[in-house]
Amino acid sequence: MAGVGEFVEADNAEAIITRIEHKSSKIESLLRQGKHVEALKTALEGSPPNTRDERCKSANWIVVHRALMAIRDLDALFSSLDPEYYDILMKYLYRGLSTGDRPTCDQCLRVHERLTQKAGLGCILRTLTDTVNTV
Amino acid sequence: MSAVSVHQLSQCITCHAWSPDHSMIALCPNNNEVHIYKMSEDKWERAHVLQKHDQIVSGIDWGSTSNKIVTVSHDRNSYVWSLEGSEWVPTLVILRLNRAALCTQWSPQENKFAVGSGAKTVCICYYEQENNWWVSKLIRKRHNSSVTSVSWHPNNILLATTSTDGKCRVFSTFIKGVDKRDSKASSSSEAKFGEQIVQLDLSYSWAFGVKWSPSGNTLAYVGHNSMIYFVDDVGPSPLAQNVALRNLPLRDVLFISEKVVIGVGYDCNPMVFAADESGIWSFVRFLVETKTVSSAPTYGSQFSEAFGKFYGQSKYGASNDGMDNSRQGGVHHNCINCILPLKEPGVASVRRFSTSGLDGKVVIWHLGNQEDLLR
């Protein structure tokens, strides 16, 4: 996969936001059923990092935040989360830490500790150095 | 463990190069001089000090057939040193740079050398017999930022460069009068000087340490985002693979054979990568095995304090007392920034190589007892 993904134009942003809203309702139903890990995976899937539109990013962050705050069992999360989600989860964790909101930061720190043990320092490096695909 | 010998030659080594018979080593001890050490009776003694540059010497290469040393420095100059009698005599090469020179390498036939610089240019220097001096031709286009590393293709014409704009590029450096057109070679040899053959845009962060495989078919380079990139069939339609690393980024790579690469960097421990039969590259192992406890994080003491503050707990400081040896158990204590092969004549794959780092050590590694790597 050599080459940069194209940036999504503004008119496609509406399509992305609609998709995020669909995702949000699916996540709500998963959370009601108690499937927290599934909910987080759904939230992380199809994250639109290659769009410059801030609304898309914020919309997706709200959805991920909702799923993230509902997580209680970290062992279950990491035993079933695929490694391909590590980098994108780490990016959202840093976004959460930047909000400064106490409960969000507490939860993000808890998950960050376990994610670093699992994924290693390389995951943090990829988050910090990637200024193009931000969340 | 495959380390054969550890030599503390300085407090900090910027770069090093070996003489053709591997009896002498030229290194820069993080200042404006180049020290040449000779091994005699199991001890290293300093044979020569080359003092011509005004600022730190950022690149050294020692030609294995011509026995000439090229040095480049942050003072924007380059010297070619020839051994006359027992003295090294410098020849200034005017590079026409307005920023520091960062890296250099002799071409395979040693009739040219390439210099990467912070001026977003690459200088290709060749010797003009009539005027008895070295001429430099610049590749000014294409790079958007400093050129961190250069590497010659075995055909003496193609040059790969990596830059802090995250891209790896391959240029043709054909010079009339110095290079000969190969009539049966591929179309890339018809390109003019400075023409870009391919640009690889795989990394979003600084790229370092590009190297060609022995056949010239595969390219490997590292990104500062803890990833290593392998590109096969470099040309109009390359096949690229990204391998994400668990740990800190690498700085330099070396091809041991067509299918095995050693990477060195901020982990202070060489990492082995290999391609399987289908050509998929992956991380194999570290060269120095350090004992790790699976439950506690395996970071050295410098990280445990930071993590302790981050997570607001004191357990990290206490449980990592035993882990403090994980850094001392390794061979290098600081970033390894240079890896060079020690090729034996007549042997195709590399069995011995040397690494030097910011801790001032030069370590010679031997892969003799690791049969799985020496296929």
Coordinates of C-alpha atoms in Angstrom, one line a residue:
Chain A
M1 CA 0.0 0.0 0.0
A2 CA 2.4 2.7 -1.1
G3 CA 1.0 6.2 -1.3
V4 CA -1.1 8.5 0.8
G5 CA -4.9 8.1 1.0
E6 CA -6.8 10.9 -0.6
F7 CA -8.4 13.5 1.6
V8 CA -12.2 13.4 1.6
E9 CA -13.9 16.5 0.1
A10 CA -16.4 18.6 2.0
D11 CA -19.5 17.2 0.3
N12 CA -18.5 13.7 1.3
A13 CA -18.3 14.8 4.9
E14 CA -22.1 14.8 5.1
A15 CA -22.0 11.1 4.1
I16 CA -19.5 10.4 6.8
I17 CA -21.5 12.1 9.4
T18 CA -24.6 10.2 8.5
R19 CA -22.6 7.0 8.7
I20 CA -21.3 8.0 12.2
E21 CA -24.9 8.6 13.3
H22 CA -25.8 5.1 12.2
K23 CA -22.8 3.8 14.1
S24 CA -23.9 5.7 17.1
S25 CA -27.3 4.0 17.3
K26 CA -25.7 0.6 16.8
I27 CA -23.3 1.4 19.7
E28 CA -26.1 2.5 22.0
S29 CA -27.9 -0.8 21.5
L30 CA -24.7 -2.8 22.0
L31 CA -24.1 -0.9 25.3
R32 CA -27.6 -1.6 26.5
Q33 CA -26.9 -5.3 25.9
G34 CA -23.7 -5.0 27.9
K35 CA -21.3 -5.8 25.0
H36 CA -18.9 -3.0 25.8
V37 CA -15.9 -4.5 23.9
E38 CA -18.1 -4.8 20.7
A39 CA -19.3 -1.3 21.1
L40 CA -15.7 0.1 21.3
K41 CA -14.7 -1.9 18.3
T42 CA -17.6 -0.6 16.3
A43 CA -16.8 2.9 17.3
L44 CA -13.1 2.5 16.2
E45 CA -13.9 0.9 12.9
G46 CA -14.2 3.1 10.0
S47 CA -12.7 6.0 11.9
P48 CA -12.1 8.8 9.3
P49 CA -8.6 9.9 9.9
N50 CA -8.0 10.9 6.3
T51 CA -10.5 13.8 6.3
R52 CA -9.6 17.3 7.2
D53 CA -13.2 18.1 8.2
E54 CA -13.3 18.9 12.0
R55 CA -16.9 18.0 12.3
C56 CA -16.3 14.4 11.1
K57 CA -13.5 14.0 13.6
S58 CA -15.6 15.5 16.5
A59 CA -18.6 13.4 15.6
N60 CA -16.5 10.3 15.6
W61 CA -14.8 11.3 18.9
I62 CA -18.1 11.7 20.6
V63 CA -19.1 8.2 19.6
V64 CA -15.7 6.7 20.7
H65 CA -15.9 8.6 23.9
R66 CA -19.3 7.1 24.7
A67 CA -18.1 3.6 24.1
L68 CA -14.8 4.2 26.0
M69 CA -16.4 5.5 29.1
A70 CA -18.6 2.5 29.4
I71 CA -15.7 0.1 29.5
R72 CA -15.2 -1.4 33.0
D73 CA -13.4 -4.7 32.3
L74 CA -10.0 -4.0 30.8
D75 CA -8.9 -7.6 30.7
A76 CA -11.8 -8.5 28.6
L77 CA -11.1 -5.6 26.3
F78 CA -7.5 -6.5 25.6
S79 CA -8.0 -10.1 25.3
S80 CA -10.4 -9.6 22.4
L81 CA -9.2 -6.4 20.7
D82 CA -7.3 -7.1 17.5
P83 CA -3.8 -5.5 17.2
E84 CA -4.9 -3.5 14.2
Y85 CA -7.0 -1.3 16.5
Y86 CA -4.1 -0.5 18.9
D87 CA -2.8 2.5 17.0
I88 CA -6.2 4.1 16.4
L89 CA -7.2 3.5 20.0
M90 CA -4.0 5.2 21.3
K91 CA -4.8 8.3 19.2
Y92 CA -8.3 8.5 20.7
L93 CA -6.8 8.1 24.2
Y94 CA -4.5 11.1 23.6
R95 CA -7.5 13.1 22.4
G96 CA -9.3 12.1 25.6
L97 CA -6.3 13.1 27.7
S98 CA -6.3 16.5 26.0
T99 CA -9.8 17.3 27.1
G100 CA -8.8 17.8 30.7
D101 CA -12.1 16.4 31.9
R102 CA -11.5 14.4 35.1
P103 CA -13.5 11.3 34.5
T104 CA -12.4 11.1 30.9
C105 CA -8.8 11.4 31.8
D106 CA -9.0 8.8 34.5
Q107 CA -10.5 6.3 32.2
C108 CA -8.0 7.2 29.4
L109 CA -5.1 6.8 31.8
R110 CA -6.3 3.4 32.9
V111 CA -6.7 2.2 29.3
H112 CA -3.4 3.8 28.3
E113 CA -1.5 1.8 30.9
R114 CA -2.8 -1.5 29.7
L115 CA -2.5 -0.6 26.0
T116 CA 1.2 0.4 26.4
Q117 CA 1.9 -2.9 28.1
K118 CA 0.2 -4.7 25.2
A119 CA 1.3 -2.6 22.3
G120 CA 4.6 -1.2 23.4
L121 CA 6.2 2.2 23.1
G122 CA 6.1 2.0 19.3
C123 CA 2.3 2.6 19.5
I124 CA 2.8 5.8 21.4
L125 CA 5.5 6.9 18.9
R126 CA 3.2 6.3 16.0
T127 CA 0.5 8.5 17.6
L128 CA 2.9 11.3 18.4
T129 CA 4.7 11.4 15.0
D130 CA 1.6 11.1 12.8
T131 CA 0.6 14.7 12.3
V132 CA -1.3 13.8 9.1
N133 CA -3.8 11.2 10.2
T134 CA -5.1 12.9 13.3
V135 CA -8.2 12.2 15.2
Chain B
M1 CA 24.4 -13.7 22.4
S2 CA 26.3 -12.9 19.3
A3 CA 28.5 -10.0 20.4
V4 CA 32.1 -10.7 19.8
S5 CA 33.9 -7.7 21.1
V6 CA 33.0 -4.5 22.8
H7 CA 35.4 -1.5 22.5
Q8 CA 34.9 1.7 24.4
L9 CA 36.7 4.1 22.1
S10 CA 35.3 7.4 23.1
Q11 CA 32.6 9.1 25.1
C12 CA 30.2 9.4 22.2
I13 CA 30.7 8.3 18.5
T14 CA 28.9 10.1 15.7
C15 CA 29.8 7.7 12.9
H16 CA 32.6 5.2 12.0
A17 CA 34.2 3.5 9.0
W18 CA 36.6 0.6 8.6
S19 CA 39.7 0.3 6.6
P20 CA 39.7 -2.2 3.7
D21 CA 41.4 -4.9 5.7
H22 CA 39.4 -4.1 8.9
S23 CA 42.5 -3.4 10.9
M24 CA 41.8 0.2 11.4
I25 CA 38.7 2.2 12.3
A26 CA 38.0 5.8 11.6
L27 CA 35.5 7.5 13.9
C28 CA 34.3 10.9 14.9
P29 CA 34.2 11.3 18.7
N30 CA 31.4 13.9 18.5
N31 CA 33.8 16.7 17.7
N32 CA 35.4 18.2 14.6
E33 CA 38.1 15.6 14.4
V34 CA 38.4 12.1 12.9
H35 CA 40.4 9.6 15.0
I36 CA 41.9 6.6 13.3
Y37 CA 42.5 3.7 15.7
K38 CA 44.7 0.7 14.9
M39 CA 44.4 -2.7 16.6
S40 CA 47.7 -3.8 17.8
E41 CA 48.2 -6.7 20.3
D42 CA 44.6 -6.7 21.5
K43 CA 44.7 -3.0 22.3
W44 CA 43.4 -0.1 20.3
E45 CA 45.9 2.7 19.8
R46 CA 45.2 6.0 18.1
A47 CA 47.2 6.1 14.9
H48 CA 46.1 9.3 13.3
V49 CA 44.0 12.4 14.0
L50 CA 42.6 14.1 11.0
Q51 CA 41.9 17.7 11.9
K52 CA 40.5 19.9 9.1
H53 CA 36.9 20.4 9.8
D54 CA 35.5 23.2 11.9
Q55 CA 32.4 21.5 13.1
I56 CA 31.2 18.1 13.9
V57 CA 32.0 15.4 11.3
S58 CA 28.7 13.9 10.4
G59 CA 29.7 11.3 7.9
I60 CA 32.8 9.2 7.2
D61 CA 33.2 6.5 4.5
W62 CA 36.4 4.6 3.7
G63 CA 36.7 3.2 0.2
S64 CA 37.6 -0.5 0.3
T65 CA 39.4 -0.5 -3.1
S66 CA 40.7 3.0 -3.3
N67 CA 41.7 3.3 0.4
K68 CA 40.5 6.9 0.4
I69 CA 38.5 8.4 3.3
V70 CA 35.7 10.9 2.6
T71 CA 34.5 13.0 5.5
V72 CA 31.7 15.5 5.5
S73 CA 30.8 17.9 8.3
H74 CA 28.3 20.4 9.6
D75 CA 30.7 23.1 8.4
R76 CA 29.3 22.5 4.8
N77 CA 32.7 21.1 3.6
S78 CA 34.0 17.7 2.6
Y79 CA 37.5 16.4 2.4
V80 CA 38.9 13.4 0.6
W81 CA 41.9 12.0 2.5
S82 CA 44.6 9.9 0.8
L83 CA 47.3 8.0 2.5
E84 CA 50.7 9.2 1.3
G85 CA 53.5 7.5 3.2
S86 CA 52.3 7.5 6.7
E87 CA 50.3 10.7 6.6
W88 CA 46.7 11.4 5.6
V89 CA 46.6 14.2 3.1
P90 CA 43.3 16.1 2.7
T91 CA 41.8 17.4 -0.6
L92 CA 39.0 19.9 -0.2
V93 CA 35.9 19.2 -2.2
I94 CA 33.7 22.3 -2.7
L95 CA 30.2 21.1 -2.3
R96 CA 28.5 24.5 -2.8
L97 CA 26.2 23.9 0.2
N98 CA 24.6 26.6 2.4
R99 CA 23.7 24.1 5.1
A100 CA 25.3 21.2 7.0
A101 CA 26.3 18.0 5.3
L102 CA 24.7 15.1 7.0
C103 CA 25.8 11.8 5.5
T104 CA 28.0 10.4 2.8
Q105 CA 28.8 7.2 1.0
W106 CA 31.3 6.1 -1.7
S107 CA 29.7 4.6 -4.8
P108 CA 30.3 0.8 -5.4
Q109 CA 33.1 1.6 -7.9
E110 CA 34.4 4.4 -5.7
N111 CA 34.6 6.9 -8.6
K112 CA 31.8 9.0 -7.1
F113 CA 30.5 9.8 -3.7
A114 CA 27.1 11.2 -2.5
V115 CA 26.5 13.7 0.2
G116 CA 23.1 14.4 1.8
S117 CA 22.6 17.8 3.4
G118 CA 20.3 20.0 5.3
A119 CA 20.1 22.3 2.3
K120 CA 17.5 19.9 0.8
T121 CA 20.1 18.8 -1.8
V122 CA 22.2 15.8 -2.6
C123 CA 25.8 16.4 -3.9
I124 CA 27.3 13.8 -6.2
C125 CA 31.0 14.3 -6.4
Y126 CA 33.3 12.8 -9.0
Y127 CA 37.0 13.2 -9.8
E128 CA 38.0 15.2 -12.8
Q129 CA 41.3 13.9 -14.1
E130 CA 42.3 16.9 -16.2
N131 CA 42.0 19.4 -13.4
N132 CA 43.0 17.1 -10.7
W133 CA 40.1 18.0 -8.4
W134 CA 36.8 16.7 -7.2
V135 CA 33.7 18.3 -8.8
S136 CA 30.3 18.3 -7.2
K137 CA 27.0 18.2 -9.1
L138 CA 23.9 19.0 -7.1
I139 CA 20.5 17.4 -7.2
R140 CA 18.4 20.4 -6.1
K141 CA 14.9 19.4 -6.9
R142 CA 12.4 17.2 -5.1
H143 CA 13.5 17.2 -1.5
N144 CA 11.4 19.3 0.8
S145 CA 13.6 18.9 3.8
S146 CA 17.0 17.6 5.0
V147 CA 18.4 14.5 3.4
T148 CA 19.3 12.2 6.3
S149 CA 20.7 9.2 4.5
V150 CA 22.0 8.1 1.1
S151 CA 22.6 4.7 -0.4
W152 CA 24.0 3.5 -3.7
H153 CA 22.5 0.8 -5.8
P154 CA 25.0 -1.9 -6.9
N155 CA 24.9 -0.5 -10.5
N156 CA 26.7 2.6 -9.4
I157 CA 24.1 4.9 -11.0
L158 CA 20.9 4.8 -8.9
L159 CA 20.9 6.5 -5.5
A160 CA 18.3 6.2 -2.8
T161 CA 17.8 9.0 -0.3
T162 CA 15.7 9.5 2.7
S163 CA 14.6 12.8 4.1
T164 CA 13.0 14.4 7.1
D165 CA 9.9 15.1 4.9
G166 CA 9.2 11.4 5.3
K167 CA 9.8 10.3 1.8
C168 CA 12.3 7.9 0.2
R169 CA 13.4 8.8 -3.3
V170 CA 15.5 7.0 -5.9
F171 CA 17.5 9.2 -8.4
S172 CA 19.7 8.5 -11.3
T173 CA 23.2 10.0 -11.0
F174 CA 24.5 9.2 -14.5
I175 CA 27.4 11.4 -15.3
K176 CA 28.8 11.5 -18.8
G177 CA 32.5 10.6 -18.8
V178 CA 32.3 8.8 -15.5
D179 CA 29.6 6.3 -16.0
K180 CA 29.0 4.0 -18.9
R181 CA 25.6 3.3 -20.4
D182 CA 24.8 -0.4 -20.0
S183 CA 23.0 -1.3 -23.2
K184 CA 21.3 -4.3 -21.8
A185 CA 20.1 -2.8 -18.6
S186 CA 16.6 -1.6 -17.8
S187 CA 15.1 1.8 -18.8
S188 CA 16.2 3.3 -15.5
S189 CA 19.8 3.6 -16.8
E190 CA 18.6 5.9 -19.6
A191 CA 17.5 8.6 -17.1
K192 CA 19.5 11.8 -17.0
F193 CA 21.4 13.0 -14.0
G194 CA 19.2 14.1 -11.1
E195 CA 16.0 12.6 -12.6
Q196 CA 13.8 11.0 -9.9
I197 CA 13.0 7.4 -10.7
V198 CA 10.5 6.8 -7.9
Q199 CA 9.2 8.5 -4.8
L200 CA 8.0 6.4 -1.9
D201 CA 5.5 8.1 0.3
L202 CA 5.0 5.5 3.1
S203 CA 5.9 7.4 6.2
Y204 CA 4.3 10.4 7.9
S205 CA 7.4 11.1 9.9
W206 CA 11.2 11.5 9.4
A207 CA 12.8 8.8 7.4
F208 CA 16.3 7.5 8.1
G209 CA 18.7 4.7 7.2
V210 CA 18.0 3.6 3.6
K211 CA 19.8 0.6 2.2
W212 CA 19.6 -1.5 -0.9
S213 CA 19.7 -5.3 -0.7
P214 CA 22.8 -7.0 -2.2
S215 CA 21.1 -7.6 -5.6
G216 CA 19.6 -4.1 -5.6
N217 CA 16.0 -5.5 -5.9
T218 CA 14.8 -4.5 -2.4
L219 CA 15.0 -1.3 -0.5
A220 CA 14.6 -0.9 3.3
Y221 CA 14.3 2.3 5.3
V222 CA 13.0 3.3 8.7
G223 CA 10.7 5.9 9.9
H224 CA 10.8 7.8 13.2
N225 CA 7.3 6.5 13.9
S226 CA 8.7 3.1 14.9
M227 CA 8.1 1.5 11.6
I228 CA 10.4 -0.1 9.0
Y229 CA 9.5 -0.2 5.4
F230 CA 10.5 -2.8 2.8
V231 CA 10.0 -2.1 -0.9
D232 CA 10.5 -4.9 -3.5
D233 CA 10.8 -4.4 -7.2
V234 CA 11.7 -0.7 -7.0
G235 CA 10.6 0.8 -10.2
P236 CA 7.3 1.9 -11.8
S237 CA 5.2 -0.4 -9.6
P238 CA 6.9 -1.2 -6.3
L239 CA 5.6 -3.6 -3.7
A240 CA 5.8 -2.0 -0.3
Q241 CA 5.4 -3.5 3.2
N242 CA 5.2 -1.7 6.5
V243 CA 6.3 -3.5 9.6
A244 CA 5.3 -1.7 12.9
L245 CA 7.7 -2.0 15.8
R246 CA 6.8 -2.6 19.4
N247 CA 9.5 -0.4 20.7
L248 CA 11.5 2.7 20.0
P249 CA 12.4 3.8 16.5
L250 CA 15.4 2.6 14.5
R251 CA 18.1 4.7 13.0
D252 CA 19.9 2.5 10.5
V253 CA 19.6 -0.8 8.8
L254 CA 21.9 -3.4 7.1
F255 CA 21.1 -6.2 4.7
I256 CA 22.8 -9.3 5.9
S257 CA 21.5 -11.2 2.8
E258 CA 18.6 -10.8 0.4
K259 CA 16.2 -11.9 3.0
V260 CA 17.6 -10.8 6.4
V261 CA 17.9 -7.2 7.7
I262 CA 19.4 -6.0 10.9
G263 CA 18.0 -2.7 12.3
V264 CA 19.6 -0.6 15.0
G265 CA 18.3 2.4 16.9
Y266 CA 17.0 3.8 20.2
D267 CA 16.4 0.4 21.8
C268 CA 20.2 -0.1 22.0
N269 CA 19.7 -3.6 20.8
P270 CA 19.9 -4.8 17.1
M271 CA 16.7 -6.2 15.8
V272 CA 16.5 -8.9 13.2
F273 CA 13.9 -8.9 10.4
A274 CA 13.5 -11.6 7.8
A275 CA 11.4 -12.4 4.8
D276 CA 9.7 -15.7 4.5
E277 CA 9.3 -17.7 1.3
S278 CA 6.3 -15.6 0.1
G279 CA 8.3 -12.5 0.6
I280 CA 6.5 -11.2 3.7
W281 CA 8.9 -9.3 6.1
S282 CA 8.5 -9.5 9.8
F283 CA 10.4 -9.0 13.0
V284 CA 12.2 -12.1 14.2
R285 CA 14.0 -11.3 17.4
F286 CA 16.5 -9.0 19.2
L287 CA 20.1 -10.0 18.9
V288 CA 20.8 -9.6 22.6
E289 CA 18.3 -11.6 24.6
T290 CA 17.4 -9.8 27.8
K291 CA 15.5 -11.5 30.6
T292 CA 12.0 -10.1 30.7
V293 CA 9.3 -10.7 33.3
S294 CA 6.0 -10.9 31.5
S295 CA 3.8 -9.2 34.1
A296 CA 5.7 -6.1 34.8
P297 CA 6.6 -3.7 32.0
T298 CA 10.1 -4.2 30.8
Y299 CA 11.4 -0.7 30.6
G300 CA 14.6 0.5 32.2
S301 CA 14.8 2.7 35.2
Q302 CA 14.5 6.0 33.2
F303 CA 11.1 5.0 32.0
S304 CA 9.7 3.6 35.2
E305 CA 10.0 6.9 36.9
A306 CA 8.1 8.6 34.1
F307 CA 5.4 6.0 34.0
G308 CA 5.2 6.2 37.8
K309 CA 4.4 9.9 37.6
F310 CA 2.0 9.4 34.7
Y311 CA 0.0 6.7 36.5
G312 CA 0.3 8.2 39.9
Q313 CA 1.5 5.0 41.5
S314 CA 4.7 4.1 43.3
K315 CA 4.7 0.4 42.3
Y316 CA 6.6 1.1 39.2
G317 CA 9.7 2.4 41.0
A318 CA 9.8 -0.5 43.4
S319 CA 9.2 -3.5 41.0
N320 CA 11.6 -2.3 38.4
D321 CA 14.7 -2.5 40.7
G322 CA 15.2 -5.9 39.2
M323 CA 14.5 -4.6 35.8
D324 CA 17.3 -2.0 36.0
N325 CA 19.6 -4.7 34.6
S326 CA 17.6 -5.0 31.4
R327 CA 19.5 -2.0 30.0
Q328 CA 22.8 -3.0 31.6
G329 CA 22.4 -6.5 30.4
G330 CA 22.4 -5.2 26.9
V331 CA 25.6 -4.3 25.1
H332 CA 25.0 -0.7 24.1
H333 CA 23.7 1.8 26.7
N334 CA 22.6 4.5 24.4
C335 CA 21.2 4.9 20.9
I336 CA 23.0 2.9 18.2
N337 CA 23.2 5.2 15.2
C338 CA 25.5 3.4 12.7
I339 CA 25.8 -0.2 11.5
L340 CA 28.4 -1.3 9.0
P341 CA 29.2 -4.7 7.4
L342 CA 32.5 -6.4 7.8
K343 CA 32.6 -8.4 4.7
E344 CA 35.0 -11.2 4.1
P345 CA 36.2 -11.3 0.5
G346 CA 34.6 -14.1 -1.4
V347 CA 31.7 -14.6 1.0
A348 CA 28.4 -13.3 -0.4
S349 CA 26.4 -12.8 2.8
V350 CA 27.6 -10.7 5.7
R351 CA 28.6 -12.7 8.8
R352 CA 30.2 -9.9 10.9
F353 CA 29.1 -6.4 11.3
S354 CA 29.9 -3.5 13.6
T355 CA 27.7 -1.0 15.4
S356 CA 28.6 2.3 17.0
G357 CA 26.5 4.5 19.2
L358 CA 26.2 7.6 21.3
D359 CA 27.6 5.7 24.3
G360 CA 31.0 5.7 22.6
K361 CA 31.2 2.0 22.0
V362 CA 32.0 0.1 18.9
V363 CA 30.7 -3.5 19.1
I364 CA 31.6 -6.2 16.6
W365 CA 28.9 -8.8 16.2
H366 CA 29.4 -12.3 14.8
L367 CA 26.5 -14.3 13.4
G368 CA 28.5 -17.5 13.3
N369 CA 26.2 -19.6 15.5
Q370 CA 22.9 -18.4 14.3
E371 CA 22.3 -20.7 11.4
D372 CA 18.7 -19.6 10.8
L373 CA 19.9 -16.2 9.7
L374 CA 22.7 -17.4 7.4
R375 CA 20.7 -19.0 4.7

